mmCIF file of C-alpha atoms in Angstrom:
data_model
loop_
_atom_site.group_PDB
_atom_site.id
_atom_site.type_symbol
_atom_site.label_atom_id
_atom_site.label_comp_id
_atom_site.label_asym_id
_atom_site.label_seq_id
_atom_site.Cartn_x
_atom_site.Cartn_y
_atom_site.Cartn_z
ATOM 1 C CA UNK A 1 40.193 30.226 -38.127
ATOM 2 C CA UNK A 2 36.540 30.237 -38.990
ATOM 3 C CA UNK A 3 34.404 30.480 -35.938
ATOM 4 C CA UNK A 4 37.099 32.260 -33.743
ATOM 5 C CA UNK A 5 34.816 35.201 -33.064
ATOM 6 C CA UNK A 6 32.133 33.086 -31.591
ATOM 7 C CA UNK A 7 34.597 30.702 -29.912
ATOM 8 C CA UNK A 8 33.148 27.806 -32.177
ATOM 9 C CA UNK A 9 36.329 27.082 -34.030
ATOM 10 C CA UNK A 10 37.726 23.580 -33.517
ATOM 11 C CA UNK A 11 40.871 24.725 -31.638
ATOM 12 C CA UNK A 12 39.074 26.984 -28.925
ATOM 13 C CA UNK A 13 36.258 24.506 -28.508
ATOM 14 C CA UNK A 14 38.368 21.544 -28.273
ATOM 15 C CA UNK A 15 40.983 23.122 -26.049
ATOM 16 C CA UNK A 16 38.315 24.347 -23.739
ATOM 17 C CA UNK A 17 36.945 20.807 -23.527
ATOM 18 C CA UNK A 18 40.438 19.445 -22.992
ATOM 19 C CA UNK A 19 41.159 21.589 -19.848
ATOM 20 C CA UNK A 20 37.633 21.634 -18.696
ATOM 21 C CA UNK A 21 36.953 25.291 -19.176
ATOM 22 C CA UNK A 22 33.187 25.810 -18.958
ATOM 23 C CA UNK A 23 33.088 28.968 -21.192
ATOM 24 C CA UNK A 24 31.644 31.158 -18.480
ATOM 25 C CA UNK A 25 33.895 31.424 -15.392
ATOM 26 C CA UNK A 26 36.885 29.707 -17.268
ATOM 27 C CA UNK A 27 37.216 30.592 -20.866
ATOM 28 C CA UNK A 28 39.771 29.980 -23.545
ATOM 29 C CA UNK A 29 40.299 33.159 -25.645
ATOM 30 C CA UNK A 30 42.257 33.077 -28.858
ATOM 31 C CA UNK A 31 42.947 36.789 -29.854
ATOM 32 C CA UNK A 32 43.815 37.258 -33.474
ATOM 33 C CA UNK A 33 43.662 41.045 -33.470
ATOM 34 C CA UNK A 34 47.472 41.466 -33.880
ATOM 35 C CA UNK A 35 49.500 42.226 -36.900
ATOM 36 C CA UNK A 36 53.186 41.610 -36.974
ATOM 37 C CA UNK A 37 55.260 42.840 -39.943
ATOM 38 C CA UNK A 38 58.587 44.180 -40.757
ATOM 39 C CA UNK A 39 57.816 47.447 -42.511
ATOM 40 C CA UNK A 40 59.197 50.524 -40.710
ATOM 41 C CA UNK A 41 56.008 52.591 -41.175
ATOM 42 C CA UNK A 42 53.610 49.662 -40.371
ATOM 43 C CA UNK A 43 51.562 51.269 -37.553
ATOM 44 C CA UNK A 44 49.408 48.129 -36.972
ATOM 45 C CA UNK A 45 52.555 46.243 -36.398
ATOM 46 C CA UNK A 46 53.880 48.822 -34.152
ATOM 47 C CA UNK A 47 50.751 48.892 -32.082
ATOM 48 C CA UNK A 48 50.475 45.006 -32.029
ATOM 49 C CA UNK A 49 53.983 44.855 -30.585
ATOM 50 C CA UNK A 50 53.244 47.404 -27.980
ATOM 51 C CA UNK A 51 50.087 45.646 -26.907
ATOM 52 C CA UNK A 52 51.800 42.234 -26.783
ATOM 53 C CA UNK A 53 54.533 43.774 -24.711
ATOM 54 C CA UNK A 54 52.056 45.241 -22.299
ATOM 55 C CA UNK A 55 50.035 42.006 -21.961
ATOM 56 C CA UNK A 56 53.096 39.904 -21.446
ATOM 57 C CA UNK A 57 54.408 42.335 -18.665
ATOM 58 C CA UNK A 58 51.103 42.319 -17.008
ATOM 59 C CA UNK A 59 50.590 38.516 -17.136
ATOM 60 C CA UNK A 60 47.481 38.759 -19.463
ATOM 61 C CA UNK A 61 48.938 36.501 -22.294
ATOM 62 C CA UNK A 62 49.767 32.776 -21.703
ATOM 63 C CA UNK A 63 50.692 31.505 -24.989
ATOM 64 C CA UNK A 64 52.000 33.086 -28.208
ATOM 65 C CA UNK A 65 51.001 31.624 -31.651
ATOM 66 C CA UNK A 66 52.338 33.384 -34.724
ATOM 67 C CA UNK A 67 54.162 32.725 -37.987
ATOM 68 C CA UNK A 68 57.613 30.994 -37.774
ATOM 69 C CA UNK A 69 59.510 34.153 -38.617
ATOM 70 C CA UNK A 70 58.131 36.045 -35.555
ATOM 71 C CA UNK A 71 58.011 33.314 -32.873
ATOM 72 C CA UNK A 72 61.335 34.202 -31.396
ATOM 73 C CA UNK A 73 61.102 38.059 -32.125
ATOM 74 C CA UNK A 74 60.483 39.037 -28.540
ATOM 75 C CA UNK A 75 63.230 37.048 -26.943
ATOM 76 C CA UNK A 76 66.883 37.978 -26.276
ATOM 77 C CA UNK A 77 69.798 36.955 -24.325
ATOM 78 C CA UNK A 78 68.865 39.056 -21.349
ATOM 79 C CA UNK A 79 65.133 38.293 -21.316
ATOM 80 C CA UNK A 80 63.328 35.553 -22.878
ATOM 81 C CA UNK A 81 59.819 36.216 -23.846
ATOM 82 C CA UNK A 82 58.954 32.502 -24.180
ATOM 83 C CA UNK A 83 59.608 29.701 -21.517
ATOM 84 C CA UNK A 84 62.356 27.175 -21.741
ATOM 85 C CA UNK A 85 60.294 24.080 -22.609
ATOM 86 C CA UNK A 86 63.087 21.803 -21.056
ATOM 87 C CA UNK A 87 61.805 23.154 -17.711
ATOM 88 C CA UNK A 88 58.056 22.450 -18.512
ATOM 89 C CA UNK A 89 58.029 19.056 -20.090
ATOM 90 C CA UNK A 90 59.447 15.798 -19.283
ATOM 91 C CA UNK A 91 62.413 14.455 -21.434
ATOM 92 C CA UNK A 92 59.893 11.728 -22.758
ATOM 93 C CA UNK A 93 57.464 14.506 -23.857
ATOM 94 C CA UNK A 94 60.245 16.438 -25.470
ATOM 95 C CA UNK A 95 61.520 13.514 -27.294
ATOM 96 C CA UNK A 96 58.039 12.940 -28.794
ATOM 97 C CA UNK A 97 57.891 16.497 -30.296
ATOM 98 C CA UNK A 98 61.673 16.821 -30.916
ATOM 99 C CA UNK A 99 61.132 17.400 -34.663
ATOM 100 C CA UNK A 100 58.895 20.320 -33.898
ATOM 101 C CA UNK A 101 60.991 22.200 -31.464
ATOM 102 C CA UNK A 102 62.126 25.610 -32.189
ATOM 103 C CA UNK A 103 65.314 26.683 -30.384
ATOM 104 C CA UNK A 104 66.402 30.184 -29.396
ATOM 105 C CA UNK A 105 70.217 30.286 -29.846
ATOM 106 C CA UNK A 106 71.891 32.704 -27.305
ATOM 107 C CA UNK A 107 75.121 34.603 -28.293
ATOM 108 C CA UNK A 108 77.260 32.100 -26.481
ATOM 109 C CA UNK A 109 75.706 29.314 -28.635
ATOM 110 C CA UNK A 110 73.491 27.826 -25.955
ATOM 111 C CA UNK A 111 70.242 26.561 -27.522
ATOM 112 C CA UNK A 112 67.032 26.825 -25.640
ATOM 113 C CA UNK A 113 63.831 25.003 -26.559
ATOM 114 C CA UNK A 114 61.505 27.926 -26.784
ATOM 115 C CA UNK A 115 58.473 27.036 -29.027
ATOM 116 C CA UNK A 116 57.102 24.513 -31.235
ATOM 117 C CA UNK A 117 56.082 24.272 -34.850
ATOM 118 C CA UNK A 118 52.372 23.259 -35.192
ATOM 119 C CA UNK A 119 52.595 22.833 -38.999
ATOM 120 C CA UNK A 120 52.315 18.972 -38.806
ATOM 121 C CA UNK A 121 49.738 18.858 -35.997
ATOM 122 C CA UNK A 122 46.019 18.488 -36.675
ATOM 123 C CA UNK A 123 45.640 22.290 -35.806
ATOM 124 C CA UNK A 124 47.121 23.029 -39.124
ATOM 125 C CA UNK A 125 46.142 19.995 -41.236
ATOM 126 C CA UNK A 126 42.485 19.580 -40.059
ATOM 127 C CA UNK A 127 41.430 23.114 -39.664
ATOM 128 C CA UNK A 128 41.514 26.444 -41.672
ATOM 129 C CA UNK A 129 44.256 27.907 -39.553
ATOM 130 C CA UNK A 130 45.470 30.613 -41.988
ATOM 131 C CA UNK A 131 49.177 30.599 -40.732
ATOM 132 C CA UNK A 132 51.512 29.094 -43.111
ATOM 133 C CA UNK A 133 53.780 27.781 -40.598
ATOM 134 C CA UNK A 134 52.124 28.219 -37.192
ATOM 135 C CA UNK A 135 54.176 28.259 -34.090
ATOM 136 C CA UNK A 136 53.559 28.391 -30.381
ATOM 137 C CA UNK A 137 55.370 29.175 -27.283
ATOM 138 C CA UNK A 138 54.543 29.618 -23.603
ATOM 139 C CA UNK A 139 54.973 33.311 -22.425
ATOM 140 C CA UNK A 140 57.253 33.203 -19.389
ATOM 141 C CA UNK A 141 54.849 35.497 -17.443
ATOM 142 C CA UNK A 142 51.803 33.537 -18.123
ATOM 143 C CA UNK A 143 49.251 33.595 -15.361
ATOM 144 C CA UNK A 144 47.891 30.192 -16.576
ATOM 145 C CA UNK A 145 51.188 28.563 -17.179
ATOM 146 C CA UNK A 146 49.864 25.052 -16.832
ATOM 147 C CA UNK A 147 47.090 25.676 -19.344
ATOM 148 C CA UNK A 148 49.499 27.267 -21.816
ATOM 149 C CA UNK A 149 51.711 24.043 -21.538
ATOM 150 C CA UNK A 150 48.497 22.024 -21.841
ATOM 151 C CA UNK A 151 47.973 23.733 -25.244
ATOM 152 C CA UNK A 152 51.170 22.034 -26.448
ATOM 153 C CA UNK A 153 50.192 18.680 -24.989
ATOM 154 C CA UNK A 154 46.754 19.026 -26.643
ATOM 155 C CA UNK A 155 48.241 19.902 -30.106
ATOM 156 C CA UNK A 156 50.603 17.045 -30.212
ATOM 157 C CA UNK A 157 48.288 14.481 -28.344
ATOM 158 C CA UNK A 158 50.792 14.014 -25.468
#
């Protein structure tokens, strides 16, 4: 997104205002210094996965935005990387975003609402967000869980 390095992009700026972050003590940081890929010899992707795993384990990452094909890549039946959205949002909120929910399907067939597709939100249509199909989920170990959930409310105008 143009302006992400200076925090002047519309998503960082608008979300900061939405949650009342002053930019000094309380800041919204969107870190786009990750590279996920599928090539076996892709060192950038390898180090990005390692960094994301460490950040999640230490509670340093609250939300995870990436392309559709990677959004569920860190979750498995034993340990979910992303929070179950049905435990975060009311049934009314979930019904308003039902067309955008991305489900993780466990081996037993259980479907867990784990992320949302942002491609039909203003974040994709009204900004120069470079993802083709941006998706977002709340990391289960988020230190600022409420703010991570507020990001979804903000994106969808809930």
